[in-house]
Coordinates of C-alpha atoms and ligand atoms in Angstrom, one line a residue:
M1 CA 16.6 -13.3 26.6
S2 CA 13.2 -14.9 25.8
N3 CA 13.1 -18.4 24.8
P4 CA 13.4 -18.4 21.1
S5 CA 11.0 -21.4 20.5
Q6 CA 8.3 -19.7 22.4
P7 CA 8.5 -15.9 21.1
L8 CA 5.0 -15.2 22.0
A9 CA 5.2 -16.6 25.7
K10 CA 2.8 -14.6 27.9
H11 CA 1.1 -13.0 25.0
V12 CA -2.7 -13.2 24.3
A13 CA -3.8 -13.3 20.8
V14 CA -7.3 -13.0 19.3
V15 CA -7.6 -14.8 15.9
T16 CA -10.8 -14.1 14.0
G17 CA -12.1 -16.8 11.6
A18 CA -10.0 -19.4 13.3
S19 CA -12.1 -22.5 12.9
S20 CA -10.7 -23.4 9.4
G21 CA -8.2 -22.5 6.7
I22 CA -5.4 -19.9 7.3
G23 CA -7.2 -18.6 10.6
L24 CA -7.0 -22.0 12.0
A25 CA -3.3 -22.4 11.2
V26 CA -2.4 -19.1 12.3
A27 CA -4.0 -19.5 15.9
E28 CA -2.5 -23.1 16.2
G29 CA 1.0 -21.5 15.2
L30 CA 0.5 -18.6 17.7
A31 CA -0.3 -21.2 20.4
T32 CA 2.7 -23.3 19.6
A33 CA 4.9 -20.1 19.8
G34 CA 3.4 -19.7 23.5
A35 CA 0.6 -17.4 23.1
A36 CA -2.9 -17.8 24.8
V37 CA -5.2 -17.8 21.8
V38 CA -9.0 -16.8 21.4
V39 CA -10.3 -18.9 18.7
N40 CA -13.0 -16.9 16.9
Y41 CA -15.4 -18.4 14.7
H42 CA -18.8 -17.5 12.9
S43 CA -20.6 -20.5 12.4
D44 CA -18.1 -23.7 12.7
A45 CA -18.2 -24.1 16.6
E46 CA -17.0 -27.7 16.1
G47 CA -13.9 -26.7 14.2
A48 CA -13.1 -24.0 16.9
E49 CA -13.8 -26.4 19.8
E50 CA -11.4 -29.0 18.1
L51 CA -8.6 -26.6 17.8
V52 CA -9.0 -25.5 21.4
A53 CA -9.0 -29.1 22.7
R54 CA -5.8 -29.8 20.5
V55 CA -4.0 -26.7 21.9
R56 CA -4.9 -27.7 25.4
A57 CA -3.7 -31.3 24.9
H58 CA -0.3 -29.7 24.0
G59 CA -0.4 -27.8 27.3
G60 CA -1.5 -24.5 25.7
R61 CA -4.3 -22.1 26.4
A62 CA -7.3 -21.3 24.3
I63 CA -10.8 -20.5 24.2
A64 CA -13.4 -20.6 21.5
V65 CA -15.7 -17.5 21.1
G66 CA -18.5 -17.1 18.7
A67 CA -18.9 -13.8 17.1
N68 CA -19.6 -12.0 13.9
V69 CA -16.7 -9.8 13.2
S70 CA -19.0 -7.3 11.1
E71 CA -21.2 -6.8 14.3
E72 CA -20.1 -3.9 16.6
D73 CA -21.5 -5.7 19.7
D74 CA -20.2 -9.1 18.8
V75 CA -16.8 -7.7 18.4
V76 CA -16.8 -5.8 21.9
R77 CA -18.0 -9.2 23.4
L78 CA -15.2 -10.9 21.6
F79 CA -12.6 -8.8 23.4
D80 CA -14.4 -8.7 26.5
E81 CA -14.3 -12.5 26.6
A82 CA -10.5 -12.4 25.7
T83 CA -9.7 -10.2 28.7
S84 CA -11.9 -12.2 31.2
A85 CA -10.4 -15.4 30.2
F86 CA -6.7 -14.3 29.8
G87 CA -6.5 -11.0 31.5
R88 CA -5.2 -8.8 28.4
V89 CA -4.8 -8.9 24.7
D90 CA -1.6 -8.4 22.9
V91 CA -2.0 -9.5 19.4
L92 CA -4.9 -9.2 16.9
V93 CA -4.9 -11.3 13.7
A94 CA -7.8 -10.0 11.9
N95 CA -8.1 -12.8 9.6
S96 CA -11.8 -13.5 8.7
G97 CA -12.8 -13.4 5.1
V98 CA -15.2 -14.6 2.5
Q99 CA -15.7 -14.8 -1.3
K100 CA -18.7 -14.4 -3.1
D101 CA -17.6 -14.5 -6.6
A102 CA -19.7 -13.3 -9.6
A103 CA -19.2 -11.4 -13.0
I104 CA -20.1 -7.7 -12.4
A105 CA -23.6 -7.9 -14.1
D106 CA -24.5 -10.8 -12.1
M107 CA -23.1 -9.7 -8.6
S108 CA -26.0 -8.8 -6.1
L109 CA -25.6 -6.1 -3.9
A110 CA -26.1 -8.6 -1.1
D111 CA -22.9 -10.3 -2.3
W112 CA -21.1 -7.1 -2.6
N113 CA -22.2 -6.2 1.0
T114 CA -21.3 -9.4 2.7
V115 CA -17.9 -9.4 1.3
I116 CA -17.2 -5.8 2.3
A117 CA -18.8 -6.1 5.7
V118 CA -16.8 -9.3 6.6
N119 CA -13.4 -8.6 5.0
L120 CA -13.0 -4.8 5.4
T121 CA -15.6 -3.6 8.0
G122 CA -14.7 -6.7 10.2
Q123 CA -11.1 -5.5 10.2
F124 CA -12.0 -2.0 11.0
L125 CA -14.0 -3.1 14.1
C126 CA -11.6 -5.5 15.2
A127 CA -8.8 -3.2 14.9
R128 CA -10.6 -0.4 16.6
E129 CA -11.3 -2.6 19.6
A130 CA -7.8 -3.9 19.6
V131 CA -6.4 -0.2 19.7
R132 CA -8.8 0.7 22.6
R133 CA -7.8 -2.2 24.5
F134 CA -3.9 -1.8 23.7
R135 CA -4.1 1.8 24.9
A136 CA -6.0 1.1 28.1
Q137 CA -3.5 -1.6 29.3
P138 CA -0.7 -0.6 31.6
A139 CA 2.9 -0.6 30.3
E140 CA 4.0 -2.6 33.1
G141 CA 3.5 -6.4 32.5
R142 CA 3.6 -6.2 28.9
P143 CA 5.0 -9.2 27.3
A144 CA 6.3 -7.5 24.4
R145 CA 8.2 -4.3 23.4
S146 CA 5.2 -2.9 21.6
A147 CA 1.8 -1.9 23.1
G148 CA 0.3 -4.3 20.9
A149 CA 0.4 -5.8 17.4
I150 CA -2.3 -6.0 14.7
I151 CA -2.0 -8.3 11.7
T152 CA -4.6 -7.9 9.0
M153 CA -5.2 -10.8 6.6
S154 CA -5.0 -9.3 3.1
S155 CA -4.4 -11.1 -0.1
V156 CA -2.2 -10.7 -3.2
H157 CA -5.5 -9.1 -4.5
E158 CA -4.7 -6.1 -2.5
V159 CA -2.6 -5.4 -5.7
I160 CA -3.4 -7.9 -8.2
P161 CA -6.9 -6.9 -10.0
W162 CA -9.2 -9.9 -10.1
A163 CA -11.8 -10.1 -12.5
G164 CA -15.1 -11.7 -11.3
H165 CA -14.2 -10.9 -8.0
V166 CA -14.5 -7.1 -7.7
N167 CA -16.1 -7.2 -4.3
Y168 CA -13.2 -9.4 -2.8
A169 CA -10.4 -7.4 -4.5
A170 CA -12.0 -4.0 -3.4
S171 CA -12.1 -5.4 0.1
K172 CA -8.5 -6.4 0.1
G173 CA -7.4 -3.1 -1.6
G174 CA -9.4 -1.2 1.2
S175 CA -7.6 -3.4 3.7
R176 CA -4.2 -2.5 2.4
M177 CA -5.1 1.4 2.9
L178 CA -6.7 0.6 6.5
T179 CA -3.5 -1.1 7.5
R180 CA -1.2 1.6 6.4
S181 CA -3.2 4.5 7.6
L182 CA -3.9 2.7 11.0
A183 CA -0.2 2.1 11.3
Q184 CA 0.6 5.7 10.7
E185 CA -2.0 6.8 13.1
V186 CA -1.0 4.5 16.3
A187 CA 2.7 4.2 15.8
V188 CA 2.7 7.0 18.5
D189 CA 1.0 4.6 20.9
G190 CA 3.8 2.1 20.4
I191 CA 1.1 -0.1 18.6
R192 CA 2.4 -2.0 15.4
V193 CA 0.1 -2.7 12.4
N194 CA 1.0 -4.8 9.5
A195 CA -0.6 -7.1 6.8
I196 CA 0.1 -10.5 5.4
A197 CA -1.0 -11.0 2.0
P198 CA -1.2 -14.6 1.1
G199 CA -1.3 -16.0 -2.5
A200 CA -3.0 -19.4 -3.4
I201 CA -3.0 -21.2 -0.1
R202 CA -4.5 -24.7 0.1
T203 CA -7.8 -24.1 2.0
P204 CA -11.6 -24.6 1.6
I205 CA -11.9 -20.9 0.1
N206 CA -10.0 -21.8 -3.2
K207 CA -10.7 -25.6 -3.5
E208 CA -11.6 -25.3 -6.7
A209 CA -8.4 -23.9 -7.9
W210 CA -6.2 -26.9 -6.5
D211 CA -8.6 -30.0 -6.3
S212 CA -8.1 -31.3 -9.7
E213 CA -4.9 -32.0 -11.4
A214 CA -5.9 -29.7 -14.3
A215 CA -7.0 -26.8 -12.1
L216 CA -3.6 -27.3 -10.0
E217 CA -1.5 -27.3 -13.0
K218 CA -3.2 -24.0 -14.5
L219 CA -2.9 -22.4 -10.8
L220 CA 0.9 -23.2 -10.8
R221 CA 1.6 -21.2 -13.8
L222 CA 0.8 -18.1 -11.6
I223 CA 3.3 -19.3 -8.9
P224 CA 6.9 -18.9 -9.8
Y225 CA 8.1 -21.0 -6.7
G226 CA 6.3 -23.9 -8.0
R227 CA 4.0 -25.0 -5.4
I228 CA 0.8 -24.1 -3.6
G229 CA 1.1 -22.4 -0.3
E230 CA 0.2 -24.4 2.8
P231 CA -1.8 -22.6 5.8
D232 CA 1.6 -23.2 7.9
D233 CA 3.5 -20.9 5.6
V234 CA 1.1 -18.1 6.5
A235 CA 1.2 -19.1 10.3
R236 CA 4.9 -18.8 10.4
A237 CA 4.7 -15.3 8.9
A238 CA 2.2 -14.2 11.5
V239 CA 4.2 -15.6 14.5
W240 CA 7.0 -13.6 13.1
L241 CA 5.2 -10.4 12.8
A242 CA 3.4 -10.8 16.0
S243 CA 6.7 -11.1 17.8
D244 CA 9.6 -8.7 19.0
Q245 CA 11.5 -10.3 16.2
A246 CA 9.4 -7.9 14.1
D247 CA 9.5 -4.9 16.6
Y248 CA 10.6 -2.2 14.0
V249 CA 8.4 -3.2 11.4
T250 CA 5.0 -1.3 11.0
G251 CA 2.7 -0.4 8.1
T252 CA 3.9 -3.0 5.5
T253 CA 2.5 -5.9 3.8
L254 CA 4.3 -9.4 4.0
F255 CA 3.6 -11.1 0.9
V256 CA 3.6 -15.0 1.4
D257 CA 2.7 -16.0 -2.1
G258 CA 5.7 -17.9 -3.6
G259 CA 6.1 -15.1 -6.1
M260 CA 2.7 -14.7 -7.5
T261 CA 3.1 -10.9 -7.3
L262 CA 6.1 -11.0 -9.7
Y263 CA 4.2 -11.0 -12.7
P264 CA 5.1 -14.5 -13.7
E265 CA 3.5 -14.0 -17.2
F266 CA 6.5 -12.0 -18.1
R267 CA 9.0 -14.9 -17.5
D268 CA 9.2 -15.3 -21.3
N269 CA 7.5 -12.4 -22.5
G270 CA 7.6 -8.5 -22.7
Ligands
BGC301 C1 -8.1 -15.9 -2.7 C2 -7.9 -17.3 -3.3 C3 -7.0 -17.1 -4.3 C4 -5.8 -16.5 -4.0 C5 -4.8 -16.2 -5.1 C6 -6.8 -15.2 -2.3 O1 -6.9 -14.1 -1.6 O2 -9.0 -15.9 -1.5 O3 -9.1 -17.8 -3.6 O4 -6.6 -18.5 -4.7 O5 -6.1 -15.3 -3.3 O6 -5.5 -15.8 -6.3

């Protein structure tokens, strides 16, 4: 039996948007679980290199690779660099995501396009490349039962409508069906595809929602479990979904949201 504290030993994982926030915690969590990690970043090379140094200091394997996930050539290069460093790829966490919030009448086409390009097209391009690589790798020498695992980083907003954020909610709703349709398509290849839908997690993307007492109090009304999420909450879910522990799990979304999707406003109403 494999070492339970290293469920991802011998796995190679590519994590996009891993220089900060949820991506960083996920990459670190996968590394702690034994995976060699490819820490993709867009602009924060320093954040990525710091993580790589920390992983190496703990005896792990990691490299940082700059690439824009919405650019086809960049994504191919990202996987090429992963393969030349570590010989194979077993796990993709398509995590990169941005918000460009605005009321509909004020939302620019540029802000619509950027969010769809990074959050949705980025997941498509990375998943497509991962599937190509997983299919080409020989079954012999695989560290996992599956031929590869893809995790898309979704959001509670794959199901919760979000006024003032139509670009973001549309990207995550799209990601929900990308994930399910792809899972259906590649199950025959032994490839698993799942999503993680975080709720409010304490990261730079939603700082405004937690960095004052008043904001946090308002936010907590939406979270039955009574606390904001931490990036590690998501990292633990990612390690599980990537590992053989989740070998029969495909085409689903794991909500990591403290109950945010449970319609908390109905607690005393309706
Ligand atoms: C968003 C955050 C938000 C959370 C819950 C996430 O997908 O990126 O800004 O706090 O959903 O609404």
